[in-house]
């Protein structure tokens, strides 16, 4: 059978990291460093005023902020590791670490949801006095810091789920701070302390809803699932319509990182290799239509998979 096929590998530089839209992804190192530094300072402020005012809300928010700093650190580590060039041990490089970072970020957010919900339920049972004015001021600063940090990741969050994890983390924190402010204002005017935990539960629902999409996509990517924005049937049709192609089999599409996709396929071309420029054209087509950059093709003169199945084709 060996005489009936050969490999056609489309060459490209593994040192070039392309985003899904065919451009180099933005370097977010400064955004991560700035966001982490700013949030650490804010945590110190929250803990200090939380203890001085006896506000459990501020201390709980400081705990949530700490989970965000961990989330940002993990996302940053994933982004940096994914820039490493391939090695003998990791022939695709360490791009997959950005998928792990997004997965961990989603888990951090779920843990934060659980912690906030637990605290809110406990406060329903035993409502505590809230120093509303201090809470309003400190939490208002939190909205500005967290929303400002989230905006640093706004550009990259649509094309990289690792960056989206960082963005969602900071937007969730801004929402928590906003909830604390609203609760503080409501308590200041009504004196009803149960408002604070009620708002906390609404915030938990909001964070959970936004996190679920991130987490499910990260799990899908970690299991080498086809990225959501790529339709396998469309790719199969595009390959089948190439000059001389009779059938396509063993099509595999998987994410190498949160911003890179790879593909392998066997093309059955009875007339033989179509000639110079064919593979380059396929690469350009796959890149433009489906944002797939790492492509390996095997060209066969007959459908060897069908031949094998005639003798042994277990289900």
XYZ file of C-alpha atoms in Angstrom:
315
model
C 0.000 0.000 0.000
C 2.916 2.316 0.640
C 3.257 3.128 -3.061
C -0.219 4.590 -3.270
C 0.074 7.658 -1.096
C 2.387 10.357 0.134
C 2.274 13.121 2.679
C 1.886 16.762 1.825
C 2.742 18.928 4.795
C 1.993 22.610 4.459
C 5.009 24.407 5.863
C 4.709 27.351 8.186
C 6.669 28.835 11.052
C 5.746 27.403 14.442
C 7.250 30.492 16.015
C 4.513 32.645 14.517
C 1.480 32.737 16.747
C -1.577 33.637 14.737
C -4.929 34.579 16.153
C -8.085 33.083 14.693
C -8.485 35.988 12.314
C -5.068 35.621 10.761
C -3.117 38.194 12.755
C -0.665 38.076 15.605
C -2.404 38.098 18.999
C -1.881 41.195 21.119
C 0.642 40.972 23.953
C -1.298 41.510 27.187
C 1.708 41.288 29.570
C 1.409 44.926 30.666
C -2.362 44.587 31.127
C -1.859 41.538 33.364
C 0.914 43.192 35.403
C -1.111 46.414 35.849
C -4.318 44.546 36.707
C -2.629 42.311 39.303
C -0.768 45.219 40.983
C -3.882 47.399 41.121
C -6.021 44.605 42.561
C -3.483 43.671 45.247
C -3.458 47.316 46.432
C -7.265 47.354 46.425
C -7.441 44.090 48.431
C -5.285 45.664 51.160
C -7.619 48.700 51.230
C -10.741 46.493 51.381
C -9.424 44.296 54.180
C -8.332 47.369 56.189
C -11.671 49.177 55.901
C -13.634 45.933 56.205
C -12.050 45.302 59.612
C -12.377 48.949 60.709
C -16.065 49.184 59.714
C -17.012 45.653 60.740
C -18.305 45.065 57.202
C -18.509 41.411 56.246
C -19.495 42.510 52.724
C -16.161 44.241 52.142
C -14.170 41.322 53.583
C -16.101 38.875 51.378
C -15.467 41.085 48.344
C -11.757 41.211 49.252
C -11.738 37.399 49.243
C -13.373 37.397 45.827
C -10.790 39.925 44.621
C -8.037 37.594 45.792
C -9.485 34.816 43.596
C -9.404 37.304 40.707
C -5.721 38.060 41.281
C -5.045 34.299 41.176
C -7.148 34.075 38.011
C -5.218 36.894 36.344
C -1.902 35.295 37.353
C -2.957 31.931 35.871
C -4.185 33.577 32.637
C -0.907 35.526 32.378
C 1.153 32.366 32.935
C -0.865 30.570 30.234
C -0.416 33.449 27.784
C 3.345 33.582 28.401
C 3.844 29.800 28.191
C 1.943 29.667 24.896
C 4.626 31.912 23.344
C 7.345 29.324 23.969
C 8.704 27.746 20.763
C 8.340 23.981 20.125
C 10.888 21.650 21.741
C 11.786 17.963 21.492
C 9.481 17.232 24.433
C 6.656 19.568 23.330
C 6.714 19.492 19.544
C 3.684 21.797 19.275
C 5.085 24.206 21.859
C 3.188 25.022 25.058
C 0.153 26.639 23.457
C -2.115 24.170 25.264
C -1.230 25.848 28.573
C -3.512 28.750 27.613
C -6.398 26.228 27.423
C -5.527 24.936 30.905
C -5.386 28.548 32.152
C -8.883 29.254 30.793
C -10.132 26.031 32.425
C -8.626 27.000 35.798
C -10.051 30.508 35.464
C -13.541 29.090 34.962
C -13.095 26.867 38.028
C -11.846 29.835 40.107
C -14.980 31.751 39.163
C -17.230 28.835 40.170
C -15.439 28.544 43.533
C -15.901 32.309 44.017
C -19.626 31.877 43.227
C -19.901 29.173 45.877
C -18.085 31.264 48.488
C -20.238 34.356 47.871
C -23.463 32.291 47.890
C -22.462 30.586 51.154
C -21.700 33.923 52.794
C -24.986 35.408 51.525
C -27.040 32.489 52.920
C -25.308 32.812 56.302
C -26.098 36.533 56.364
C -29.763 35.798 55.689
C -29.762 33.686 58.861
C -27.879 36.236 60.923
C -28.130 39.732 59.404
C -25.258 41.904 60.612
C -25.039 45.668 60.905
C -23.414 47.196 57.835
C -21.412 50.447 57.952
C -23.140 51.492 54.747
C -21.292 54.764 54.010
C -17.834 53.175 54.260
C -19.026 50.227 52.155
C -20.413 52.552 49.451
C -17.172 54.549 49.154
C -14.754 51.594 49.145
C -16.896 49.466 46.801
C -17.287 52.427 44.401
C -13.501 52.551 44.084
C -13.665 48.809 43.356
C -16.049 49.360 40.429
C -13.625 51.822 38.819
C -10.563 49.585 39.361
C -12.176 46.346 38.198
C -14.031 47.825 35.231
C -10.864 49.679 34.171
C -8.832 46.450 34.390
C -11.502 44.571 32.395
C -11.267 47.172 29.623
C -7.544 46.332 29.235
C -8.629 42.874 28.028
C -11.631 44.033 25.989
C -9.899 43.768 22.588
C -8.597 40.235 23.044
C -11.571 38.592 24.753
C -13.435 37.789 21.521
C -10.562 35.892 19.913
C -8.901 34.111 22.846
C -10.838 32.357 25.623
C -7.859 32.688 27.992
C -8.058 36.493 27.654
C -11.869 36.196 27.865
C -11.398 34.423 31.209
C -9.389 37.389 32.515
C -11.976 39.819 31.099
C -14.903 37.938 32.684
C -13.063 37.736 35.992
C -12.691 41.512 36.171
C -16.214 42.241 34.879
C -17.603 39.828 37.482
C -15.646 41.651 40.167
C -16.954 45.009 38.947
C -20.486 43.552 39.162
C -19.842 42.335 42.718
C -18.583 45.801 43.719
C -21.615 47.392 42.050
C -23.875 45.037 44.013
C -22.137 45.986 47.239
C -22.644 49.694 46.448
C -26.353 49.213 45.609
C -26.797 47.167 48.787
C -25.006 49.843 50.833
C -27.243 52.603 49.433
C -30.418 50.543 50.005
C -29.380 49.714 53.582
C -28.469 53.365 54.262
C -32.009 54.516 53.326
C -34.068 51.573 54.629
C -32.003 50.092 57.433
C -32.849 46.579 56.164
C -29.658 44.508 56.371
C -31.120 41.489 54.460
C -30.855 43.526 51.218
C -27.073 42.941 51.176
C -27.169 39.091 50.942
C -30.101 39.221 48.489
C -28.064 41.332 46.050
C -25.100 38.976 46.581
C -27.208 36.034 45.351
C -28.246 37.965 42.219
C -24.577 38.668 41.525
C -23.731 34.964 41.977
C -26.358 34.060 39.359
C -24.883 36.636 36.963
C -21.295 35.396 37.425
C -22.378 31.749 37.068
C -24.247 32.475 33.831
C -21.246 34.272 32.271
C -18.772 31.650 33.529
C -20.606 28.585 32.219
C -19.897 29.426 28.560
C -16.197 29.999 29.281
C -15.892 26.774 31.265
C -17.730 24.583 28.733
C -15.581 25.955 25.874
C -12.383 25.424 27.903
C -13.393 21.810 28.661
C -14.206 21.267 24.978
C -10.777 22.623 23.953
C -8.913 20.586 26.587
C -10.536 17.454 25.112
C -9.302 18.477 21.624
C -12.850 19.292 20.506
C -13.411 21.232 17.287
C -13.525 24.991 18.094
C -17.119 26.267 18.206
C -16.678 28.702 15.322
C -15.610 25.953 12.868
C -18.209 23.806 11.076
C -16.673 20.384 10.297
C -19.194 19.729 7.500
C -18.221 22.995 5.798
C -14.515 22.107 5.998
C -15.274 18.629 4.610
C -17.248 20.145 1.727
C -14.474 22.649 0.974
C -11.858 19.877 0.833
C -14.115 17.640 -1.294
C -14.520 20.415 -3.857
C -10.750 20.738 -4.407
C -9.504 19.801 -7.928
C -9.238 16.029 -8.426
C -10.418 15.092 -4.928
C -12.723 12.063 -4.943
C -13.226 11.583 -1.209
C -11.899 12.907 2.097
C -11.392 10.825 5.237
C -9.590 10.990 8.584
C -10.362 14.682 8.951
C -9.242 15.932 12.360
C -9.531 19.519 13.631
C -8.387 20.497 17.102
C -7.173 23.550 19.064
C -3.435 23.786 19.729
C -4.016 26.751 22.017
C -6.786 29.251 22.747
C -5.878 31.115 19.538
C -4.496 28.449 17.162
C -6.172 25.567 15.332
C -4.618 22.544 13.588
C -6.015 20.147 10.993
C -5.042 16.866 9.330
C -6.864 15.113 6.477
C -6.476 12.334 3.904
C -7.423 13.372 0.368
C -8.159 10.597 -2.141
C -7.009 11.890 -5.559
C -7.038 9.024 -8.153
C -5.212 11.163 -10.710
C -2.251 11.737 -8.400
C -0.843 14.901 -6.861
C -2.432 17.941 -8.596
C 0.943 19.642 -8.851
C 2.867 22.647 -7.622
C 0.879 25.233 -5.725
C -1.947 22.874 -4.714
C -1.021 22.612 -1.029
C -0.278 26.343 -0.781
C -3.742 27.068 -2.217
C -5.340 24.708 0.310
C -3.493 26.448 3.130
C -4.632 29.878 1.988
C -8.224 28.679 1.597
C -8.371 27.030 5.040
C -6.742 30.069 6.631
C -9.153 32.579 5.071
C -12.382 30.598 5.441
C -11.866 28.755 8.724
C -8.860 30.395 10.457
C -6.965 27.064 10.437
C -3.213 27.672 10.225
C -1.492 24.357 10.976
C -2.433 21.930 8.203
C -1.103 18.469 7.280
C -2.467 16.625 4.217
C -1.977 13.031 3.105
C -2.706 12.475 -0.596
C -3.778 8.957 -1.646
C -4.395 7.479 -5.117
C -7.181 5.246 -3.778
C -9.283 5.090 -0.637
C -7.044 2.923 1.540
C -9.426 3.206 4.472
C -12.107 1.426 2.384
C -9.584 -1.248 1.336
C -8.677 -1.965 4.930
C -12.352 -2.149 5.922
C -12.976 -4.910 3.391
C -10.773 -7.226 5.418
C -11.233 -5.851 8.945
C -13.692 -3.129 9.820
C -14.617 -3.474 13.486
C -17.184 -0.932 14.700
